[in-house]
Amino acid sequence: MTSSATPAAPAPDPRSGTRVDPREIRRVALSSYIGTTVEMYDFLLYGTAAALVFGPLFFPDLDPLVGVIASFGTLAAGYVARPLGGIVFGHFGDRLGRKRMLLTTMILMGVASTLIGLLPTYEHIGLAAPVILVALRLVQGVAVGGEWGGAALMTVEHAAPGSRGVWGGVTQMGAPTGAVLATLALTLAGLLPDEQFLAWGWRVPFLASVALIGVGLFVRLRISESPVFAQAAPAPVERPRGRLPFVEVLLTRPRNLVLAVVAGIAPFAAQGVFTAFVISYAIGIGHGRSAALTAVVVSSTLAIALTPLYARLSDRVGRRPVYLGGALAVAVTAFPAFWLVNTGAVAGLIAGVVLAHAVALTAMYAPMAALLAEMFDTHLRYTGASVSYQTATVLGAGLSPLVAASLLTASGGGTATHGVSWMLVAAGLASAVAIWFTGETGRRDLTDIDAR
């Protein structure tokens, strides 16, 4: 059955002259969706586990609240490594192609996640446990740092003009899907008695990723290389001897890089607060563990449904209006979202998370794959899109749970979340300014972009 966003038959791309095969774009989109889902399942599973179990298991000698901060510190380590993954895999993705990088990143993520599931705790090997945990988290960060750029570009570069947003949105659906699967996996494990959950139950979701990795690799082996990259590859752009793609981005596209990074701060800050921090916070003010996890599952499920709608809207009215609306929504909903969470009612908790996460940040996250791809030239696109996206995750999702927990501690704990809300307001306004100066990208030609 063909969706409204899928061409009925192969048609020439009016800008590049290439032919768009609807069957191939569906295969590529499915591959990107499944692959990103698996990668984000593994990566976000760590965030949920950091909120629930890593504190007492790997930092048992610390005060409980300080232990949460320490576990979120290990969470941040993975985000810090993501730009490195973007640089490394972006380099080879711009030189050798998108497809083979996707296979490498998936294998790397699978190995790291499996080892986390097998890792002894502080009780068994002492300080070596948190050290190894951080090292494996860094490997996860490098893997997912290279994953997103390749997956996003494969869909966007296969798509015809006028549908890049909606096809790129399919890749973006992988993150909330991965979040749902990760949260559900730990929710089911959490049904065990606390003693068994802490002893071995939390490990099962990490070990289950082996099967998901196998499915992802099978699908990715069946797709073709990006036609935009293949068209450009026979006549590579001349660059000074020894100049790396990352260096070239810094020297020739600094404005685009800075705008892309700042534009990404708001969605990722809201993601970090309302998928990781909110779990430990909600439990700390009296909500049950299942209620906190349910709120994230409901919100992420709605985000999956809203992503293609926002992405399609960005094809029709432009990337900038949709993205700008989302940035302002993050700023506007920052205080109301926590007011709802702080009511103490489960319905209020769910409504607050849905408002800030599913409704507000998804408006930015949905068109992001197309937006970043349209900001860089073909021979720099993997590097430029990956580094900007991953740097934004460090400043947003990577640091926001840690900063939020620290702000809450400084405010005296309890329900004193005004500092966290102001942080989100600042992030929303910063991203709104950045997307305003970025301008509209939706009508640019991917094969000949004037990346200003």
Tab-separated table of C-alpha atoms in Angstrom:
chain	number	residue	atom	x	y	z
A	1	MET	CA	0.000	0.000	0.000
A	2	THR	CA	1.483	3.325	-1.056
A	3	SER	CA	1.558	6.301	1.299
A	4	SER	CA	0.666	9.803	0.174
A	5	ALA	CA	4.332	10.789	0.411
A	6	THR	CA	5.474	8.010	-1.979
A	7	PRO	CA	5.648	8.639	-5.749
A	8	ALA	CA	3.412	6.292	-7.724
A	9	ALA	CA	6.140	5.509	-10.255
A	10	PRO	CA	9.782	6.332	-10.890
A	11	ALA	CA	10.092	9.968	-11.853
A	12	PRO	CA	12.996	12.172	-12.835
A	13	ASP	CA	14.266	14.537	-10.210
A	14	PRO	CA	13.718	17.942	-11.845
A	15	ARG	CA	16.772	19.444	-10.138
A	16	SER	CA	19.434	16.754	-10.383
A	17	GLY	CA	18.237	14.751	-13.368
A	18	THR	CA	18.440	11.469	-11.436
A	19	ARG	CA	15.575	9.003	-11.372
A	20	VAL	CA	13.703	8.416	-8.117
A	21	ASP	CA	12.638	4.788	-7.633
A	22	PRO	CA	9.742	4.611	-5.139
A	23	ARG	CA	10.621	1.037	-4.173
A	24	GLU	CA	14.212	1.941	-3.411
A	25	ILE	CA	13.339	5.009	-1.339
A	26	ARG	CA	10.956	2.844	0.692
A	27	ARG	CA	13.724	0.284	1.286
A	28	VAL	CA	16.185	2.998	2.227
A	29	ALA	CA	13.693	4.693	4.534
A	30	LEU	CA	12.881	1.376	6.224
A	31	SER	CA	16.582	0.661	6.616
A	32	SER	CA	17.241	4.075	8.161
A	33	TYR	CA	14.235	3.787	10.443
A	34	ILE	CA	15.120	0.309	11.721
A	35	GLY	CA	18.810	1.093	12.018
A	36	THR	CA	18.265	4.357	13.875
A	37	THR	CA	15.676	2.690	16.108
A	38	VAL	CA	18.169	-0.010	17.090
A	39	GLU	CA	21.006	2.457	17.662
A	40	MET	CA	18.824	4.808	19.696
A	41	TYR	CA	17.329	1.894	21.645
A	42	ASP	CA	20.809	1.012	22.820
A	43	PHE	CA	21.851	4.605	23.412
A	44	LEU	CA	18.668	5.740	25.191
A	45	LEU	CA	18.424	2.499	27.166
A	46	TYR	CA	21.523	3.700	28.946
A	47	GLY	CA	19.791	6.978	29.839
A	48	THR	CA	16.833	5.192	31.398
A	49	ALA	CA	19.144	2.819	33.260
A	50	ALA	CA	21.182	5.799	34.504
A	51	ALA	CA	18.031	7.233	36.046
A	52	LEU	CA	16.990	3.938	37.666
A	53	VAL	CA	19.915	1.678	38.552
A	54	PHE	CA	23.392	2.970	37.723
A	55	GLY	CA	23.555	5.185	40.815
A	56	PRO	CA	23.192	2.427	43.438
A	57	LEU	CA	25.039	-0.224	41.383
A	58	PHE	CA	28.067	1.739	40.205
A	59	PHE	CA	28.226	4.645	42.700
A	60	PRO	CA	26.933	3.051	45.929
A	61	ASP	CA	29.116	5.073	48.318
A	62	LEU	CA	27.609	8.404	47.275
A	63	ASP	CA	24.546	10.193	48.632
A	64	PRO	CA	21.532	9.023	46.525
A	65	LEU	CA	21.012	12.421	44.841
A	66	VAL	CA	24.747	12.804	44.212
A	67	GLY	CA	24.739	9.255	42.856
A	68	VAL	CA	22.080	10.291	40.337
A	69	ILE	CA	24.265	13.213	39.294
A	70	ALA	CA	27.246	10.859	38.901
A	71	SER	CA	25.235	8.402	36.796
A	72	PHE	CA	24.025	11.261	34.596
A	73	GLY	CA	27.688	12.231	34.296
A	74	THR	CA	28.400	8.871	32.664
A	75	LEU	CA	25.349	9.493	30.477
A	76	ALA	CA	26.897	12.800	29.397
A	77	ALA	CA	30.165	11.027	28.520
A	78	GLY	CA	28.424	9.228	25.673
A	79	TYR	CA	27.101	12.493	24.324
A	80	VAL	CA	30.547	14.092	24.514
A	81	ALA	CA	31.892	11.284	22.303
A	82	ARG	CA	29.204	11.773	19.656
A	83	PRO	CA	30.912	14.666	17.813
A	84	LEU	CA	34.050	12.511	17.582
A	85	GLY	CA	31.949	9.827	15.912
A	86	GLY	CA	30.545	12.467	13.586
A	87	ILE	CA	34.048	13.613	12.621
A	88	VAL	CA	35.476	10.119	12.086
A	89	PHE	CA	32.548	8.543	10.265
A	90	GLY	CA	31.730	11.817	8.502
A	91	HIS	CA	35.262	11.832	7.076
A	92	PHE	CA	34.962	8.352	5.614
A	93	GLY	CA	31.301	8.825	4.711
A	94	ASP	CA	32.184	11.870	2.588
A	95	ARG	CA	35.163	10.071	1.018
A	96	LEU	CA	33.994	6.455	0.671
A	97	GLY	CA	30.207	6.547	0.826
A	98	ARG	CA	27.305	6.514	3.259
A	99	LYS	CA	26.290	2.841	3.264
A	100	ARG	CA	29.412	1.138	4.582
A	101	MET	CA	29.624	3.579	7.501
A	102	LEU	CA	26.120	2.549	8.598
A	103	LEU	CA	27.155	-1.095	8.810
A	104	THR	CA	30.246	-0.260	10.862
A	105	THR	CA	28.442	1.940	13.382
A	106	MET	CA	25.766	-0.671	13.988
A	107	ILE	CA	28.304	-3.396	14.777
A	108	LEU	CA	30.195	-1.043	17.104
A	109	MET	CA	27.035	-0.141	19.016
A	110	GLY	CA	25.997	-3.778	19.353
A	111	VAL	CA	29.319	-4.812	20.889
A	112	ALA	CA	29.312	-1.914	23.398
A	113	SER	CA	25.720	-2.506	24.535
A	114	THR	CA	26.256	-6.241	24.979
A	115	LEU	CA	29.320	-5.612	27.136
A	116	ILE	CA	27.366	-3.148	29.302
A	117	GLY	CA	24.819	-5.899	29.892
A	118	LEU	CA	27.627	-8.211	31.044
A	119	LEU	CA	29.565	-5.654	33.116
A	120	PRO	CA	30.185	-6.514	36.806
A	121	THR	CA	29.110	-3.833	39.287
A	122	TYR	CA	31.060	-1.854	41.904
A	123	GLU	CA	30.347	-4.569	44.467
A	124	HIS	CA	32.303	-7.099	42.411
A	125	ILE	CA	35.216	-5.191	40.851
A	126	GLY	CA	35.260	-1.879	42.688
A	127	LEU	CA	36.300	1.310	40.894
A	128	ALA	CA	36.964	-0.613	37.698
A	129	ALA	CA	33.190	-0.960	37.229
A	130	PRO	CA	32.358	2.754	36.727
A	131	VAL	CA	35.575	3.227	34.720
A	132	ILE	CA	34.650	0.471	32.275
A	133	LEU	CA	31.064	1.723	32.200
A	134	VAL	CA	32.263	5.160	31.089
A	135	ALA	CA	34.565	3.607	28.465
A	136	LEU	CA	31.725	1.567	26.968
A	137	ARG	CA	29.494	4.626	27.040
A	138	LEU	CA	32.143	6.489	25.043
A	139	VAL	CA	32.121	3.704	22.430
A	140	GLN	CA	28.330	4.002	22.247
A	141	GLY	CA	28.717	7.722	21.708
A	142	VAL	CA	31.186	7.296	18.864
A	143	ALA	CA	28.899	4.733	17.186
A	144	VAL	CA	25.708	6.751	17.378
A	145	GLY	CA	27.677	9.863	16.408
A	146	GLY	CA	28.408	8.297	13.038
A	147	GLU	CA	25.058	6.551	12.682
A	148	TRP	CA	22.656	9.456	12.426
A	149	GLY	CA	24.416	11.335	9.627
A	150	GLY	CA	24.572	8.314	7.372
A	151	ALA	CA	20.977	7.267	8.003
A	152	ALA	CA	19.644	10.787	7.501
A	153	LEU	CA	21.593	11.382	4.302
A	154	MET	CA	20.636	8.047	2.792
A	155	THR	CA	16.944	8.944	3.008
A	156	VAL	CA	17.225	12.644	2.165
A	157	GLU	CA	19.615	12.089	-0.755
A	158	HIS	CA	17.397	9.341	-2.206
A	159	ALA	CA	14.271	11.512	-1.972
A	160	ALA	CA	12.955	13.859	-4.643
A	161	PRO	CA	12.662	17.614	-3.968
A	162	GLY	CA	9.370	18.342	-2.269
A	163	SER	CA	9.493	15.135	-0.226
A	164	ARG	CA	12.871	15.351	1.506
A	165	GLY	CA	11.266	16.469	4.752
A	166	VAL	CA	8.824	13.592	5.034
A	167	TRP	CA	11.373	10.922	4.046
A	168	GLY	CA	13.968	12.427	6.357
A	169	GLY	CA	11.274	12.357	9.035
A	170	VAL	CA	11.189	8.570	8.751
A	171	THR	CA	14.775	8.502	10.013
A	172	GLN	CA	13.780	10.868	12.816
A	173	MET	CA	11.036	8.479	13.907
A	174	GLY	CA	13.759	6.052	14.932
A	175	ALA	CA	14.740	8.040	18.043
A	176	PRO	CA	11.303	8.078	19.729
A	177	THR	CA	10.740	4.465	18.647
A	178	GLY	CA	14.045	3.518	20.239
A	179	ALA	CA	13.030	5.436	23.366
A	180	VAL	CA	9.728	3.550	23.543
A	181	LEU	CA	11.422	0.177	23.141
A	182	ALA	CA	14.129	1.046	25.673
A	183	THR	CA	11.632	2.287	28.250
A	184	LEU	CA	9.283	-0.658	27.705
A	185	ALA	CA	12.179	-3.081	28.045
A	186	LEU	CA	13.216	-1.637	31.393
A	187	THR	CA	9.575	-1.308	32.465
A	188	LEU	CA	9.049	-5.029	31.915
A	189	ALA	CA	12.303	-5.804	33.693
A	190	GLY	CA	11.179	-3.475	36.489
A	191	LEU	CA	8.199	-5.731	37.192
A	192	LEU	CA	10.640	-8.029	38.913
A	193	PRO	CA	11.143	-7.602	42.654
A	194	ASP	CA	13.652	-4.838	43.348
A	195	GLU	CA	16.320	-7.286	44.486
A	196	GLN	CA	16.149	-9.298	41.251
A	197	PHE	CA	15.835	-6.187	39.083
A	198	LEU	CA	19.011	-4.722	40.552
A	199	ALA	CA	20.803	-8.083	40.532
A	200	TRP	CA	20.178	-9.094	36.906
A	201	GLY	CA	16.877	-7.817	35.508
A	202	TRP	CA	18.273	-4.522	34.199
A	203	ARG	CA	20.838	-6.437	32.123
A	204	VAL	CA	18.313	-8.280	29.946
A	205	PRO	CA	17.331	-5.247	27.787
A	206	PHE	CA	20.994	-4.589	26.991
A	207	LEU	CA	21.627	-8.195	26.010
A	208	ALA	CA	18.440	-8.267	23.907
A	209	SER	CA	19.986	-5.648	21.603
A	210	VAL	CA	22.008	-8.430	19.934
A	211	ALA	CA	18.875	-9.648	18.124
A	212	LEU	CA	17.905	-6.117	17.106
A	213	ILE	CA	21.381	-5.472	15.710
A	214	GLY	CA	21.083	-8.592	13.565
A	215	VAL	CA	17.803	-7.367	12.045
A	216	GLY	CA	19.278	-3.945	11.355
A	217	LEU	CA	22.347	-5.354	9.611
A	218	PHE	CA	20.215	-7.639	7.433
A	219	VAL	CA	18.084	-4.723	6.225
A	220	ARG	CA	21.035	-2.391	5.617
A	221	LEU	CA	22.885	-4.901	3.478
A	222	ARG	CA	20.008	-4.768	0.958
A	223	ILE	CA	20.043	-1.061	0.082
A	224	SER	CA	21.957	0.939	-2.534
A	225	GLU	CA	24.393	3.805	-2.046
A	226	SER	CA	23.087	7.390	-2.049
A	227	PRO	CA	22.527	8.507	-5.681
A	228	VAL	CA	23.595	12.079	-4.877
A	229	PHE	CA	26.907	10.815	-3.465
A	230	ALA	CA	27.354	8.342	-6.340
A	231	GLN	CA	26.768	11.131	-8.872
A	232	ALA	CA	29.346	13.382	-7.196
A	233	ALA	CA	31.940	10.637	-6.556
A	234	PRO	CA	33.313	10.353	-10.133
A	235	ALA	CA	34.277	14.044	-10.067
A	236	PRO	CA	35.431	14.798	-6.511
A	237	VAL	CA	35.712	18.420	-5.455
A	238	GLU	CA	39.279	19.711	-5.514
A	239	ARG	CA	40.543	20.538	-2.019
A	240	PRO	CA	43.944	21.646	-0.777
A	241	ARG	CA	46.364	18.769	-0.186
A	242	GLY	CA	45.820	17.185	3.211
A	243	ARG	CA	42.660	19.129	4.050
A	244	LEU	CA	40.173	16.923	5.907
A	245	PRO	CA	36.396	17.310	5.477
A	246	PHE	CA	36.058	18.476	9.095
A	247	VAL	CA	38.728	21.141	8.595
A	248	GLU	CA	37.073	22.232	5.362
A	249	VAL	CA	33.730	22.602	7.106
A	250	LEU	CA	35.340	24.760	9.790
A	251	LEU	CA	37.113	26.940	7.232
A	252	THR	CA	34.464	27.263	4.528
A	253	ARG	CA	31.115	26.770	6.300
A	254	PRO	CA	31.605	28.107	9.869
A	255	ARG	CA	28.382	30.121	9.823
A	256	ASN	CA	26.280	27.129	8.774
A	257	LEU	CA	27.971	24.957	11.377
A	258	VAL	CA	27.329	27.402	14.230
A	259	LEU	CA	23.712	28.026	13.211
A	260	ALA	CA	23.033	24.287	12.905
A	261	VAL	CA	24.505	23.591	16.351
A	262	VAL	CA	22.574	26.364	18.111
A	263	ALA	CA	19.370	25.426	16.311
A	264	GLY	CA	19.723	21.912	17.728
A	265	ILE	CA	20.175	22.921	21.364
A	266	ALA	CA	16.475	23.343	22.213
A	267	PRO	CA	15.137	20.004	20.950
A	268	PHE	CA	17.961	18.075	22.556
A	269	ALA	CA	17.796	19.968	25.858
A	270	ALA	CA	14.078	19.222	26.074
A	271	GLN	CA	14.737	15.605	25.091
A	272	GLY	CA	17.314	15.153	27.844
A	273	VAL	CA	15.084	16.724	30.481
A	274	PHE	CA	11.842	14.989	29.536
A	275	THR	CA	13.144	11.500	28.750
A	276	ALA	CA	15.986	11.023	31.258
A	277	PHE	CA	15.939	13.626	34.043
A	278	VAL	CA	12.148	13.567	34.428
A	279	ILE	CA	12.208	9.876	35.405
A	280	SER	CA	14.443	10.300	38.431
A	281	TYR	CA	12.778	13.628	39.273
A	282	ALA	CA	9.250	12.218	39.172
A	283	ILE	CA	10.241	9.265	41.357
A	284	GLY	CA	11.948	11.661	43.763
A	285	ILE	CA	8.756	13.693	44.338
A	286	GLY	CA	6.594	10.642	44.950
A	287	HIS	CA	5.507	9.273	41.583
A	288	GLY	CA	5.890	5.529	41.133
A	289	ARG	CA	8.588	4.138	38.868
A	290	SER	CA	5.981	2.664	36.521
A	291	ALA	CA	4.156	6.003	36.299
A	292	ALA	CA	7.355	7.838	35.350
A	293	LEU	CA	8.249	5.267	32.697
A	294	THR	CA	4.673	5.260	31.384
A	295	ALA	CA	4.801	9.035	30.890
A	296	VAL	CA	7.922	8.692	28.737
A	297	VAL	CA	6.410	5.812	26.741
A	298	VAL	CA	3.167	7.710	26.054
A	299	SER	CA	5.050	10.850	25.064
A	300	SER	CA	7.490	9.021	22.803
A	301	THR	CA	4.655	7.088	21.142
A	302	LEU	CA	2.862	10.348	20.349
A	303	ALA	CA	6.148	11.758	19.053
A	304	ILE	CA	6.369	8.852	16.597
A	305	ALA	CA	2.909	9.712	15.290
A	306	LEU	CA	3.549	13.469	15.120
A	307	THR	CA	6.966	13.247	13.430
A	308	PRO	CA	5.707	12.490	9.881
A	309	LEU	CA	3.025	15.168	10.239
A	310	TYR	CA	5.509	17.875	11.217
A	311	ALA	CA	7.947	16.609	8.557
A	312	ARG	CA	5.299	16.745	5.832
A	313	LEU	CA	4.281	20.208	6.998
A	314	SER	CA	7.899	21.340	6.580
A	315	ASP	CA	7.753	20.195	2.932
A	316	ARG	CA	4.651	22.288	2.370
A	317	VAL	CA	5.273	25.504	4.287
A	318	GLY	CA	9.064	25.336	4.759
A	319	ARG	CA	11.526	24.140	7.350
A	320	ARG	CA	11.923	27.492	9.107
A	321	PRO	CA	8.274	28.149	10.138
A	322	VAL	CA	7.830	24.640	11.556
A	323	TYR	CA	11.173	24.650	13.348
A	324	LEU	CA	10.722	28.182	14.679
A	325	GLY	CA	7.308	27.264	16.067
A	326	GLY	CA	8.810	24.295	17.883
A	327	ALA	CA	11.634	26.355	19.408
A	328	LEU	CA	9.218	28.927	20.750
A	329	ALA	CA	6.948	26.145	22.017
A	330	VAL	CA	9.812	24.678	24.082
A	331	ALA	CA	10.310	28.092	25.712
A	332	VAL	CA	6.602	28.646	26.323
A	333	THR	CA	5.870	25.186	27.746
A	334	ALA	CA	8.907	24.958	30.057
A	335	PHE	CA	7.122	26.186	33.187
A	336	PRO	CA	3.634	24.701	32.501
A	337	ALA	CA	5.138	21.260	31.864
A	338	PHE	CA	6.708	21.112	35.337
A	339	TRP	CA	3.617	22.609	36.946
A	340	LEU	CA	1.705	19.622	35.572
A	341	VAL	CA	4.349	17.140	36.709
A	342	ASN	CA	4.373	18.702	40.171
A	343	THR	CA	0.627	18.236	40.688
A	344	GLY	CA	1.423	14.754	41.959
A	345	ALA	CA	-1.233	13.184	39.729
A	346	VAL	CA	-0.231	10.596	37.156
A	347	ALA	CA	-2.375	12.371	34.555
A	348	GLY	CA	-0.511	15.603	35.254
A	349	LEU	CA	2.841	13.841	34.937
A	350	ILE	CA	1.899	12.362	31.559
A	351	ALA	CA	0.391	15.634	30.311
A	352	GLY	CA	3.480	17.619	31.274
A	353	VAL	CA	5.879	15.262	29.523
A	354	VAL	CA	3.656	15.052	26.426
A	355	LEU	CA	3.347	18.833	26.215
A	356	ALA	CA	7.079	19.533	26.306
A	357	HIS	CA	8.333	16.419	24.548
A	358	ALA	CA	5.817	15.122	21.995
A	359	VAL	CA	4.185	18.435	21.062
A	360	ALA	CA	6.956	21.034	21.339
A	361	LEU	CA	10.330	19.462	20.607
A	362	THR	CA	9.035	17.108	17.888
A	363	ALA	CA	8.246	20.119	15.703
A	364	MET	CA	11.993	20.755	15.560
A	365	TYR	CA	13.209	17.174	15.547
A	366	ALA	CA	10.967	16.025	12.665
A	367	PRO	CA	12.421	18.245	9.893
A	368	MET	CA	15.978	18.211	11.274
A	369	ALA	CA	17.352	15.535	8.919
A	370	ALA	CA	16.313	17.476	5.827
A	371	LEU	CA	17.274	20.834	7.333
A	372	LEU	CA	20.872	19.869	8.159
A	373	ALA	CA	21.379	18.000	4.873
A	374	GLU	CA	20.278	21.109	2.988
A	375	MET	CA	22.849	23.285	4.780
A	376	PHE	CA	25.985	21.547	3.440
A	377	ASP	CA	27.461	20.576	0.061
A	378	THR	CA	27.581	16.928	-1.002
A	379	HIS	CA	31.321	16.436	-0.408
A	380	LEU	CA	30.970	17.888	3.128
A	381	ARG	CA	27.425	16.866	3.981
A	382	TYR	CA	28.085	13.771	6.097
A	383	THR	CA	30.679	15.648	8.153
A	384	GLY	CA	28.797	18.938	8.389
A	385	ALA	CA	25.414	17.432	9.252
A	386	SER	CA	26.875	14.876	11.675
A	387	VAL	CA	29.174	17.237	13.570
A	388	SER	CA	26.509	19.934	13.958
A	389	TYR	CA	23.849	17.444	15.028
A	390	GLN	CA	26.112	15.617	17.466
A	391	THR	CA	27.587	18.791	18.955
A	392	ALA	CA	24.039	19.982	19.599
A	393	THR	CA	23.316	16.735	21.419
A	394	VAL	CA	26.288	17.352	23.725
A	395	LEU	CA	25.119	20.852	24.599
A	396	GLY	CA	21.482	19.783	24.741
A	397	ALA	CA	20.656	16.174	25.622
A	398	GLY	CA	24.073	15.287	27.005
A	399	LEU	CA	24.397	18.081	29.530
A	400	SER	CA	20.772	18.971	30.257
A	401	PRO	CA	20.019	16.053	32.657
A	402	LEU	CA	23.272	16.742	34.511
A	403	VAL	CA	22.643	20.502	34.645
A	404	ALA	CA	18.995	19.948	35.589
A	405	ALA	CA	19.931	17.634	38.473
A	406	SER	CA	22.545	20.154	39.650
A	407	LEU	CA	20.093	23.065	39.444
A	408	LEU	CA	17.540	21.063	41.404
A	409	THR	CA	20.138	20.254	44.074
A	410	ALA	CA	21.202	23.914	44.279
A	411	SER	CA	17.550	24.947	44.686
A	412	GLY	CA	17.093	22.626	47.633
A	413	GLY	CA	15.509	19.654	45.859
A	414	GLY	CA	11.812	18.875	46.112
A	415	THR	CA	9.736	20.590	43.427
A	416	ALA	CA	11.997	23.649	42.980
A	417	THR	CA	12.253	23.264	39.204
A	418	HIS	CA	12.252	26.943	38.242
A	419	GLY	CA	15.973	26.767	37.411
A	420	VAL	CA	15.375	23.836	35.063
A	421	SER	CA	12.490	25.665	33.393
A	422	TRP	CA	14.575	28.789	32.826
A	423	MET	CA	17.261	26.624	31.256
A	424	LEU	CA	14.702	25.335	28.741
A	425	VAL	CA	13.427	28.858	28.054
A	426	ALA	CA	16.962	29.979	27.230
A	427	ALA	CA	17.524	26.960	24.981
A	428	GLY	CA	14.260	27.550	23.103
A	429	LEU	CA	15.004	31.218	22.473
A	430	ALA	CA	18.584	30.479	21.355
A	431	SER	CA	17.369	27.934	18.798
A	432	ALA	CA	14.643	30.296	17.602
A	433	VAL	CA	17.238	32.990	16.861
A	434	ALA	CA	19.498	30.503	15.059
A	435	ILE	CA	16.771	29.149	12.782
A	436	TRP	CA	15.646	32.693	11.985
A	437	PHE	CA	19.113	33.557	10.675
A	438	THR	CA	19.451	30.218	8.885
A	439	GLY	CA	16.751	31.093	6.405
A	440	GLU	CA	14.646	28.670	4.369
A	441	THR	CA	16.457	25.594	3.052
A	442	GLY	CA	13.617	23.425	1.748
A	443	ARG	CA	13.873	24.531	-1.888
A	444	ARG	CA	17.631	24.143	-2.243
A	445	ASP	CA	19.137	21.693	-4.728
A	446	LEU	CA	21.161	19.021	-2.941
A	447	THR	CA	23.491	18.619	-5.923
A	448	ASP	CA	24.429	22.303	-6.126
A	449	ILE	CA	23.855	24.003	-2.798
A	450	ASP	CA	24.996	27.568	-2.251
A	451	ALA	CA	25.766	26.873	1.416
A	452	ARG	CA	26.063	30.359	2.782
